[in-house]
CSV table of C-alpha atoms in Angstrom, one decimal:
chain,number,residue,atom,x,y,z
A,1,UNK,CA,-22.5,-1.3,13.3
A,2,UNK,CA,-24.7,-0.8,10.2
A,3,UNK,CA,-24.6,-3.4,7.5
A,4,UNK,CA,-25.6,-2.6,3.9
A,5,UNK,CA,-26.8,-5.4,1.7
A,6,UNK,CA,-27.4,-3.4,-1.4
A,7,UNK,CA,-26.9,-3.5,-5.1
A,8,UNK,CA,-25.9,-0.5,-7.3
A,9,UNK,CA,-28.3,2.4,-8.0
A,10,UNK,CA,-29.2,5.9,-7.0
A,11,UNK,CA,-31.1,4.7,-3.9
A,12,UNK,CA,-28.3,2.4,-2.8
A,13,UNK,CA,-25.7,5.2,-3.3
A,14,UNK,CA,-27.9,7.6,-1.2
A,15,UNK,CA,-28.1,5.0,1.6
A,16,UNK,CA,-24.3,4.7,1.6
A,17,UNK,CA,-23.8,8.4,1.8
A,18,UNK,CA,-26.4,8.7,4.5
A,19,UNK,CA,-24.7,6.1,6.6
A,20,UNK,CA,-21.5,8.0,6.6
A,21,UNK,CA,-23.3,11.3,7.2
A,22,UNK,CA,-24.6,10.1,10.5
A,23,UNK,CA,-21.2,8.7,11.5
A,24,UNK,CA,-22.1,5.0,11.4
A,25,UNK,CA,-19.6,2.1,11.3
A,26,UNK,CA,-20.5,0.8,7.9
A,27,UNK,CA,-20.2,-2.9,7.0
A,28,UNK,CA,-20.6,-3.7,3.3
A,29,UNK,CA,-21.7,-7.2,2.4
A,30,UNK,CA,-20.6,-8.4,-1.0
A,31,UNK,CA,-22.4,-11.0,-3.1
A,32,UNK,CA,-21.0,-14.5,-3.5
A,33,UNK,CA,-20.6,-15.3,0.2
A,34,UNK,CA,-22.0,-18.5,1.6
A,35,UNK,CA,-24.7,-18.4,4.3
A,36,UNK,CA,-22.1,-19.4,6.8
A,37,UNK,CA,-19.6,-16.7,5.8
A,38,UNK,CA,-22.3,-14.0,5.8
A,39,UNK,CA,-23.6,-15.0,9.2
A,40,UNK,CA,-20.1,-15.0,10.7
A,41,UNK,CA,-19.4,-11.6,9.1
A,42,UNK,CA,-22.5,-9.9,10.6
A,43,UNK,CA,-21.9,-11.5,14.0
A,44,UNK,CA,-18.2,-10.6,14.2
A,45,UNK,CA,-18.8,-7.0,13.0
A,46,UNK,CA,-21.3,-6.4,15.8
A,47,UNK,CA,-24.0,-5.3,13.5
A,48,UNK,CA,-27.0,-3.7,15.1
A,49,UNK,CA,-28.9,-2.5,12.1
A,50,UNK,CA,-29.1,-3.9,8.5
A,51,UNK,CA,-30.4,-2.1,5.5
A,52,UNK,CA,-31.4,-4.3,2.5
A,53,UNK,CA,-32.8,-3.8,-0.9
A,54,UNK,CA,-34.3,-6.5,-3.1
A,55,UNK,CA,-30.9,-7.4,-4.7
A,56,UNK,CA,-29.2,-7.9,-1.3
A,57,UNK,CA,-31.9,-9.4,0.9
A,58,UNK,CA,-31.2,-12.7,2.5
A,59,UNK,CA,-32.8,-15.7,0.9
A,60,UNK,CA,-34.8,-17.1,3.8
A,61,UNK,CA,-36.0,-16.4,7.4
A,62,UNK,CA,-33.2,-18.5,8.8
A,63,UNK,CA,-30.7,-16.1,7.1
A,64,UNK,CA,-32.1,-13.0,8.6
A,65,UNK,CA,-29.3,-10.7,9.9
A,66,UNK,CA,-29.0,-9.9,13.6
A,67,UNK,CA,-30.6,-6.7,15.0
A,68,UNK,CA,-33.0,-4.5,13.2
A,69,UNK,CA,-33.6,-5.2,9.5
A,70,UNK,CA,-34.7,-2.1,7.6
A,71,UNK,CA,-35.9,-2.4,4.0
A,72,UNK,CA,-34.5,0.4,1.9
A,73,UNK,CA,-37.7,1.2,0.1
A,74,UNK,CA,-39.5,1.8,3.4
A,75,UNK,CA,-36.7,4.2,4.5
A,76,UNK,CA,-37.0,6.1,1.3
A,77,UNK,CA,-40.8,6.4,1.7
A,78,UNK,CA,-40.5,7.8,5.2
A,79,UNK,CA,-41.3,11.5,5.6
A,80,UNK,CA,-38.4,13.9,6.1
A,81,UNK,CA,-38.5,15.2,9.7
A,82,UNK,CA,-36.5,18.3,8.7
A,83,UNK,CA,-33.9,17.8,11.4
A,84,UNK,CA,-30.2,18.1,10.6
A,85,UNK,CA,-28.3,14.9,11.1
A,86,UNK,CA,-26.3,14.6,14.4
A,87,UNK,CA,-22.9,13.3,13.6
A,88,UNK,CA,-21.3,11.7,16.7
A,89,UNK,CA,-18.3,10.2,14.8
A,90,UNK,CA,-14.8,11.5,15.4
A,91,UNK,CA,-11.7,11.3,13.1
A,92,UNK,CA,-10.3,8.2,14.8
A,93,UNK,CA,-13.6,6.4,14.9
A,94,UNK,CA,-14.0,3.5,12.5
A,95,UNK,CA,-15.9,4.5,9.4
A,96,UNK,CA,-16.2,1.2,7.6
A,97,UNK,CA,-15.2,-2.4,7.8
A,98,UNK,CA,-14.0,-3.7,4.4
A,99,UNK,CA,-14.0,-7.5,4.2
A,100,UNK,CA,-11.6,-9.8,2.4
A,101,UNK,CA,-11.1,-13.5,2.6
A,102,UNK,CA,-9.6,-14.7,5.9
A,103,UNK,CA,-7.1,-17.5,6.5
A,104,UNK,CA,-9.8,-19.4,8.5
A,105,UNK,CA,-12.3,-19.3,5.7
A,106,UNK,CA,-14.3,-16.6,7.4
A,107,UNK,CA,-13.9,-13.1,5.9
A,108,UNK,CA,-11.7,-10.7,7.9
A,109,UNK,CA,-12.5,-7.1,8.3
A,110,UNK,CA,-10.0,-4.2,7.7
A,111,UNK,CA,-11.0,-1.1,9.7
A,112,UNK,CA,-10.7,2.3,8.1
A,113,UNK,CA,-11.2,5.4,10.2
A,114,UNK,CA,-13.1,8.5,9.2
A,115,UNK,CA,-9.8,10.4,9.2
A,116,UNK,CA,-8.3,7.9,6.7
A,117,UNK,CA,-11.5,7.8,4.5
A,118,UNK,CA,-11.4,11.6,4.4
A,119,UNK,CA,-7.8,11.5,3.2
A,120,UNK,CA,-8.6,9.1,0.3
A,121,UNK,CA,-7.6,10.4,-3.1
A,122,UNK,CA,-10.9,10.1,-5.0
A,123,UNK,CA,-12.5,13.2,-3.6
A,124,UNK,CA,-9.3,15.4,-3.6
A,125,UNK,CA,-8.8,16.6,-7.2
A,126,UNK,CA,-5.8,18.8,-6.1
A,127,UNK,CA,-4.1,15.7,-4.9
A,128,UNK,CA,-4.7,13.5,-7.9
A,129,UNK,CA,-1.5,12.0,-9.2
A,130,UNK,CA,-0.9,12.2,-13.0
A,131,UNK,CA,-2.3,8.7,-13.7
A,132,UNK,CA,-5.5,9.3,-11.7
A,133,UNK,CA,-5.9,12.7,-13.3
A,134,UNK,CA,-5.7,11.2,-16.8
A,135,UNK,CA,-8.2,8.5,-15.9
A,136,UNK,CA,-10.6,11.1,-14.3
A,137,UNK,CA,-10.7,13.1,-17.5
A,138,UNK,CA,-12.3,10.0,-19.2
A,139,UNK,CA,-15.1,9.3,-16.7
A,140,UNK,CA,-17.9,11.3,-18.4
A,141,UNK,CA,-20.3,8.4,-18.2
A,142,UNK,CA,-19.1,5.8,-15.8
A,143,UNK,CA,-20.8,2.4,-15.8
A,144,UNK,CA,-21.3,0.9,-12.3
A,145,UNK,CA,-22.6,-2.6,-11.5
A,146,UNK,CA,-22.4,-5.3,-8.8
A,147,UNK,CA,-22.4,-3.8,-5.4
A,148,UNK,CA,-21.3,-0.7,-3.6
A,149,UNK,CA,-19.8,-3.0,-0.9
A,150,UNK,CA,-17.0,-3.2,-3.4
A,151,UNK,CA,-14.3,-0.8,-2.3
A,152,UNK,CA,-13.1,-0.4,-5.9
A,153,UNK,CA,-16.6,0.3,-7.4
A,154,UNK,CA,-17.5,2.9,-4.7
A,155,UNK,CA,-14.2,4.7,-4.9
A,156,UNK,CA,-14.0,4.9,-8.6
A,157,UNK,CA,-17.6,6.0,-8.7
A,158,UNK,CA,-16.8,8.8,-6.3
A,159,UNK,CA,-13.8,9.7,-8.5
A,160,UNK,CA,-16.2,10.0,-11.5
A,161,UNK,CA,-18.5,12.3,-9.6
A,162,UNK,CA,-15.6,14.4,-8.4
A,163,UNK,CA,-14.5,14.7,-12.0
A,164,UNK,CA,-17.9,16.0,-13.1
A,165,UNK,CA,-19.0,12.7,-14.6
A,166,UNK,CA,-22.3,10.7,-14.3
A,167,UNK,CA,-22.8,7.3,-12.8
A,168,UNK,CA,-24.8,4.9,-15.0
A,169,UNK,CA,-26.2,1.7,-13.4
A,170,UNK,CA,-25.9,-1.3,-15.6
A,171,UNK,CA,-28.8,-3.8,-15.4
A,172,UNK,CA,-28.0,-6.3,-16.6
A,173,UNK,CA,-24.2,-5.8,-16.4
A,174,UNK,CA,-23.6,-7.6,-19.7
A,175,UNK,CA,-20.5,-6.6,-21.7
A,176,UNK,CA,-20.2,-5.2,-24.3
A,177,UNK,CA,-24.0,-4.7,-24.4
A,178,UNK,CA,-24.2,-2.4,-21.4
A,179,UNK,CA,-21.4,-0.2,-22.7
A,180,UNK,CA,-23.2,0.2,-25.9
A,181,UNK,CA,-26.7,0.7,-24.4
A,182,UNK,CA,-25.6,3.3,-21.9
A,183,UNK,CA,-23.1,5.0,-24.2
A,184,UNK,CA,-20.5,4.5,-21.4
A,185,UNK,CA,-17.1,6.2,-21.6
A,186,UNK,CA,-15.6,4.1,-18.8
A,187,UNK,CA,-16.0,1.4,-16.3
A,188,UNK,CA,-14.2,-0.8,-13.8
A,189,UNK,CA,-13.5,-4.4,-15.0
A,190,UNK,CA,-11.8,-7.5,-13.6
A,191,UNK,CA,-9.1,-9.3,-15.6
A,192,UNK,CA,-11.6,-12.1,-16.4
A,193,UNK,CA,-14.3,-9.8,-17.7
A,194,UNK,CA,-11.7,-8.0,-19.8
A,195,UNK,CA,-10.5,-11.2,-21.4
A,196,UNK,CA,-14.1,-12.2,-22.1
A,197,UNK,CA,-14.9,-8.8,-23.6
A,198,UNK,CA,-11.8,-8.9,-25.9
A,199,UNK,CA,-12.7,-12.4,-27.0
A,200,UNK,CA,-16.3,-11.5,-27.8
A,201,UNK,CA,-15.3,-8.3,-29.7
A,202,UNK,CA,-12.7,-10.2,-31.7
A,203,UNK,CA,-15.5,-12.4,-33.1
A,204,UNK,CA,-18.4,-10.0,-33.0
A,205,UNK,CA,-17.3,-6.4,-33.1
A,206,UNK,CA,-19.5,-3.7,-31.5
A,207,UNK,CA,-19.5,0.0,-31.7
A,208,UNK,CA,-17.6,1.2,-28.6
A,209,UNK,CA,-16.5,4.4,-30.1
A,210,UNK,CA,-17.2,6.4,-27.0
A,211,UNK,CA,-15.2,4.1,-24.7
A,212,UNK,CA,-12.2,5.9,-23.3
A,213,UNK,CA,-11.2,4.0,-20.1
A,214,UNK,CA,-11.4,0.5,-18.6
A,215,UNK,CA,-9.9,0.4,-15.2
A,216,UNK,CA,-8.6,-3.2,-14.7
A,217,UNK,CA,-8.4,-4.1,-11.0
A,218,UNK,CA,-8.2,-7.0,-8.6
A,219,UNK,CA,-5.5,-9.3,-10.1
A,220,UNK,CA,-2.4,-9.2,-12.3
A,221,UNK,CA,-2.9,-8.6,-16.0
A,222,UNK,CA,-0.6,-10.7,-18.1
A,223,UNK,CA,1.5,-8.5,-20.5
A,224,UNK,CA,0.3,-10.5,-23.5
A,225,UNK,CA,-3.3,-10.0,-22.5
A,226,UNK,CA,-2.7,-6.3,-22.1
A,227,UNK,CA,-1.3,-6.0,-25.6
A,228,UNK,CA,-4.2,-8.0,-27.0
A,229,UNK,CA,-6.7,-5.7,-25.3
A,230,UNK,CA,-5.0,-2.6,-26.7
A,231,UNK,CA,-5.2,-4.1,-30.2
A,232,UNK,CA,-8.9,-4.7,-29.9
A,233,UNK,CA,-10.1,-1.8,-27.7
A,234,UNK,CA,-7.4,0.8,-28.4
A,235,UNK,CA,-5.5,2.8,-25.7
A,236,UNK,CA,-8.2,2.6,-23.0
A,237,UNK,CA,-6.8,0.1,-20.5
A,238,UNK,CA,-5.7,1.4,-17.1
A,239,UNK,CA,-4.3,-1.2,-14.6
A,240,UNK,CA,-4.6,-0.5,-10.9
A,241,UNK,CA,-2.8,-2.1,-8.0
A,242,UNK,CA,-4.0,-1.8,-4.4
A,243,UNK,CA,-5.2,-3.8,-1.5
A,244,UNK,CA,-8.1,-3.7,1.0
A,245,UNK,CA,-5.6,-2.6,3.6
A,246,UNK,CA,-4.1,0.3,1.7
A,247,UNK,CA,-6.4,1.5,-1.0
A,248,UNK,CA,-4.8,2.4,-4.3
A,249,UNK,CA,-1.0,1.9,-4.4
A,250,UNK,CA,-0.2,2.5,-8.1
A,251,UNK,CA,-1.8,2.8,-11.5
A,252,UNK,CA,-0.6,2.1,-15.0
A,253,UNK,CA,-2.0,4.2,-17.9
A,254,UNK,CA,-2.3,3.0,-21.5
A,255,UNK,CA,1.1,4.6,-22.2
A,256,UNK,CA,3.0,2.4,-19.6
A,257,UNK,CA,4.7,-0.8,-20.7
A,258,UNK,CA,2.4,-3.9,-20.5
A,259,UNK,CA,3.0,-5.6,-17.1
A,260,UNK,CA,4.1,-2.4,-15.4
A,261,UNK,CA,2.0,-0.8,-12.7
A,262,UNK,CA,3.2,2.7,-13.3
A,263,UNK,CA,5.0,5.0,-10.8
A,264,UNK,CA,3.5,4.7,-7.3
A,265,UNK,CA,2.3,8.0,-5.9
A,266,UNK,CA,2.5,6.7,-2.3
A,267,UNK,CA,5.4,5.9,0.0
A,268,UNK,CA,6.6,2.5,-1.2
A,269,UNK,CA,9.7,0.5,-0.4
A,270,UNK,CA,10.9,-2.8,-1.8
A,271,UNK,CA,12.6,-4.6,1.1
A,272,UNK,CA,15.0,-7.5,1.2
A,273,UNK,CA,15.3,-10.3,3.8
A,274,UNK,CA,17.1,-7.8,6.1
A,275,UNK,CA,14.1,-5.6,6.2
A,276,UNK,CA,16.0,-2.8,4.4
A,277,UNK,CA,15.2,-1.3,1.0
A,278,UNK,CA,16.9,-2.9,-2.0
A,279,UNK,CA,18.3,-1.2,-5.1
A,280,UNK,CA,16.2,-0.7,-8.3
A,281,UNK,CA,15.8,-3.9,-10.3
A,282,UNK,CA,16.1,-6.1,-7.2
A,283,UNK,CA,13.1,-8.2,-6.1
A,284,UNK,CA,11.8,-7.9,-2.6
A,285,UNK,CA,8.7,-7.6,-0.5
A,286,UNK,CA,6.6,-4.5,-1.1
A,287,UNK,CA,5.8,-2.2,1.9
A,288,UNK,CA,3.6,0.8,1.5
A,289,UNK,CA,2.3,3.8,3.5
A,290,UNK,CA,-0.8,5.6,2.3
A,291,UNK,CA,-2.9,8.4,3.8
A,292,UNK,CA,-6.1,6.2,3.6
A,293,UNK,CA,-4.7,2.9,4.8
A,294,UNK,CA,-6.5,0.8,7.4
A,295,UNK,CA,-6.0,1.0,11.1
A,296,UNK,CA,-5.9,-2.8,11.5
A,297,UNK,CA,-8.1,-5.8,11.4
A,298,UNK,CA,-11.3,-5.7,13.4
A,299,UNK,CA,-11.0,-7.9,16.5
A,300,UNK,CA,-7.7,-9.5,15.3
A,301,UNK,CA,-4.8,-7.7,17.1
A,302,UNK,CA,-2.2,-10.4,16.4
A,303,UNK,CA,-2.9,-10.3,12.6
A,304,UNK,CA,-2.9,-6.5,12.7
A,305,UNK,CA,0.6,-6.5,14.3
A,306,UNK,CA,1.8,-8.8,11.6
A,307,UNK,CA,0.6,-6.7,8.7
A,308,UNK,CA,0.6,-3.1,10.0
A,309,UNK,CA,4.2,-2.5,11.1
A,310,UNK,CA,5.6,0.9,12.3
A,311,UNK,CA,3.1,2.9,10.2
A,312,UNK,CA,3.7,0.7,7.1
A,313,UNK,CA,1.6,-2.0,5.5
A,314,UNK,CA,3.2,-5.3,4.5
A,315,UNK,CA,1.5,-6.1,1.2
A,316,UNK,CA,3.0,-9.7,1.2
A,317,UNK,CA,3.5,-9.2,-2.5
A,318,UNK,CA,6.9,-9.5,-4.2
A,319,UNK,CA,8.1,-7.0,-6.8
A,320,UNK,CA,10.7,-4.5,-7.9
A,321,UNK,CA,11.1,-0.9,-9.0
A,322,UNK,CA,12.8,-0.2,-12.3
A,323,UNK,CA,15.2,2.7,-13.0
A,324,UNK,CA,12.3,5.0,-13.9
A,325,UNK,CA,10.5,4.2,-10.6
A,326,UNK,CA,7.8,2.0,-12.2
A,327,UNK,CA,6.5,-0.9,-10.1
A,328,UNK,CA,6.5,-4.5,-11.4
A,329,UNK,CA,5.0,-7.4,-9.5
A,330,UNK,CA,6.7,-10.8,-9.5
A,331,UNK,CA,4.9,-13.0,-7.0
A,332,UNK,CA,3.4,-13.3,-3.5
A,333,UNK,CA,4.5,-14.2,0.0
A,334,UNK,CA,0.9,-14.8,1.1
A,335,UNK,CA,-0.7,-18.1,0.0
A,336,UNK,CA,-3.7,-16.8,-1.8
A,337,UNK,CA,-5.7,-17.1,-5.1
A,338,UNK,CA,-7.4,-14.0,-6.5
A,339,UNK,CA,-10.6,-14.9,-8.3
A,340,UNK,CA,-12.6,-12.1,-9.9
A,341,UNK,CA,-10.7,-9.6,-7.8
A,342,UNK,CA,-11.6,-11.3,-4.5
A,343,UNK,CA,-8.8,-12.8,-2.4
A,344,UNK,CA,-9.2,-16.4,-1.2
A,345,UNK,CA,-6.6,-18.0,1.1
A,346,UNK,CA,-5.3,-21.4,0.2
A,347,UNK,CA,-5.5,-22.8,3.8
A,348,UNK,CA,-9.2,-23.2,4.2
A,349,UNK,CA,-9.6,-24.8,0.8
A,350,UNK,CA,-6.8,-27.3,1.5
A,351,UNK,CA,-8.2,-28.2,4.9
A,352,UNK,CA,-11.7,-28.8,3.4
A,353,UNK,CA,-10.3,-30.9,0.5
A,354,UNK,CA,-8.3,-33.0,2.9
A,355,UNK,CA,-11.6,-33.9,4.7
A,356,UNK,CA,-12.8,-35.8,1.6
A,357,UNK,CA,-12.6,-39.5,2.1
A,358,UNK,CA,-10.7,-39.9,-1.2
A,359,UNK,CA,-8.0,-37.3,-0.3
A,360,UNK,CA,-5.1,-37.8,2.1
A,361,UNK,CA,-3.3,-34.5,1.4
A,362,UNK,CA,-4.3,-31.4,-0.5
A,363,UNK,CA,-2.5,-28.4,-1.8
A,364,UNK,CA,-3.8,-25.6,-3.9
A,365,UNK,CA,-2.1,-22.9,-6.1
A,366,UNK,CA,-3.2,-20.0,-8.2
A,367,UNK,CA,-3.1,-20.4,-12.0
A,368,UNK,CA,-3.9,-17.9,-14.7
A,369,UNK,CA,-7.5,-18.1,-15.9
A,370,UNK,CA,-9.0,-16.2,-18.8
A,371,UNK,CA,-12.5,-16.2,-17.2
A,372,UNK,CA,-11.6,-15.1,-13.7
A,373,UNK,CA,-8.1,-13.8,-13.7
A,374,UNK,CA,-6.9,-16.6,-11.5
A,375,UNK,CA,-8.4,-19.9,-10.5
A,376,UNK,CA,-7.8,-22.7,-8.0
A,377,UNK,CA,-5.7,-25.7,-9.1
A,378,UNK,CA,-5.8,-28.5,-6.6
A,379,UNK,CA,-3.0,-31.1,-6.1
A,380,UNK,CA,-4.1,-34.0,-4.0
A,381,UNK,CA,-2.4,-37.2,-2.7
A,382,UNK,CA,-5.2,-39.8,-2.8
A,383,UNK,CA,-6.2,-42.1,-0.1
A,384,UNK,CA,-5.0,-45.7,-0.8
A,385,UNK,CA,-7.4,-47.4,-3.3
A,386,UNK,CA,-9.4,-44.2,-4.0
A,387,UNK,CA,-9.6,-41.9,-7.0
A,388,UNK,CA,-10.8,-38.4,-6.2
A,389,UNK,CA,-13.1,-36.8,-8.8
A,390,UNK,CA,-12.9,-33.1,-9.6
A,391,UNK,CA,-16.7,-32.7,-9.6
A,392,UNK,CA,-17.0,-34.1,-6.1
A,393,UNK,CA,-14.2,-31.9,-4.7
A,394,UNK,CA,-15.7,-28.8,-6.4
A,395,UNK,CA,-19.1,-29.5,-4.8
A,396,UNK,CA,-17.6,-30.0,-1.4
A,397,UNK,CA,-15.7,-26.7,-1.5
A,398,UNK,CA,-18.5,-24.7,-3.2
A,399,UNK,CA,-21.0,-25.6,-0.5
A,400,UNK,CA,-18.8,-24.4,2.3
A,401,UNK,CA,-16.6,-21.7,0.9
A,402,UNK,CA,-18.4,-20.6,-2.2
A,403,UNK,CA,-18.1,-21.3,-5.9
A,404,UNK,CA,-15.0,-19.0,-6.4
A,405,UNK,CA,-13.0,-21.3,-4.1
A,406,UNK,CA,-13.9,-24.5,-5.9
A,407,UNK,CA,-10.9,-25.9,-7.9
A,408,UNK,CA,-11.2,-25.7,-11.6
A,409,UNK,CA,-8.3,-28.2,-12.2
A,410,UNK,CA,-7.2,-31.3,-10.3
A,411,UNK,CA,-3.9,-33.1,-10.4
A,412,UNK,CA,-3.4,-36.3,-8.5
A,413,UNK,CA,0.2,-36.7,-7.2
A,414,UNK,CA,2.1,-39.4,-5.3
A,415,UNK,CA,3.7,-37.0,-3.0
A,416,UNK,CA,4.2,-33.3,-2.6
A,417,UNK,CA,7.7,-31.9,-3.4
A,418,UNK,CA,9.4,-30.3,-0.4
A,419,UNK,CA,11.7,-27.4,0.1
A,420,UNK,CA,15.1,-27.7,1.8
A,421,UNK,CA,13.3,-26.8,5.0
A,422,UNK,CA,10.9,-29.7,4.6
A,423,UNK,CA,7.9,-27.6,3.7
A,424,UNK,CA,5.6,-28.1,0.7
A,425,UNK,CA,7.2,-26.5,-2.4
A,426,UNK,CA,4.3,-24.9,-4.2
A,427,UNK,CA,6.6,-23.2,-6.6
A,428,UNK,CA,7.6,-26.5,-8.0
A,429,UNK,CA,3.9,-27.5,-8.2
A,430,UNK,CA,3.1,-24.3,-10.1
A,431,UNK,CA,6.0,-24.8,-12.5
A,432,UNK,CA,4.5,-28.1,-13.4
A,433,UNK,CA,1.1,-26.7,-14.4
């Protein structure tokens, strides 16, 4: 395993391409993980070599990754031996491990093979569906930022290159400033960043005349927010839907109705409780099958069997298809909160909150948030005679699971409402927010 702790830039991009060229099993490490999460990730992924640049280097000697640690600048300064790379990888070998939040609080890794990665849509112009083709035509100067460990940032960056565009690294990645400075025509953006951009431009307009596309990804975009963005920015907002396990599932263009996710270009079924497809307009669980989907979760066969079923991927999302074949999301089966495009399971947050001496029971739900797309709302039953404070609970969660998992809202309740089956009824909690 080869771990990459890198930012975004030409050197980092070269390191990513080189890693795949030699057939490595690449592990991307995204920012925002706690020391505990990063250490567990590197251990469980069986990392033998780590490449770091200044933006991704660990903060202290006690955080050094396992195995050899190679600074990127030293690799770039090494002389070229002139030898052609030997590529031992085969199509069914794992090309990369893409991490997302796990139900235990430790990130879980979805394994994608070289065969699946080769079948991905970004580098196959002849296979681009209409929405992707329209987006690709707008990626002349594509602004990248953050980390190439982001599946979305890397794949849309590759799409821009395949379309003949140029990648422009934003440092700092401030918006709208970076869009103006770099004369960017396009970028990827989370719902929270989009909301902040629209708010800022509404009060302090900037010249974004060259902007042609903002690809919104990571969490649902409320229809009202989509309409507001179109009023301020013009017809530039694309909205993508996908998962770590599947890659892109569907994409809405500026011409699609707000709230719609467009017509899926992959095999997709909306299934009812019987496991069979339901008619158009009927809500059900979304199952998909894509050429680039994962092969399973690294080292977690039971979870793999639950999600990867007979060649299909259970998205654990609820939705429906309309009469024109457009996809609409309506909810989730999985108990998660998506903060700044990163998935966080409720279970680890609830268990940690319940360890606080002022908390007897804890339940968390996702609520819309203008800054991050969604945020954590905690409902707690207090210990007798104690009054839990939001700041204390936030500090507890942030220290162990990261700032994104810390609740932004706290509601103290006498007891949690229950379903007919006697389970916590989070829908009733959510309706009360």
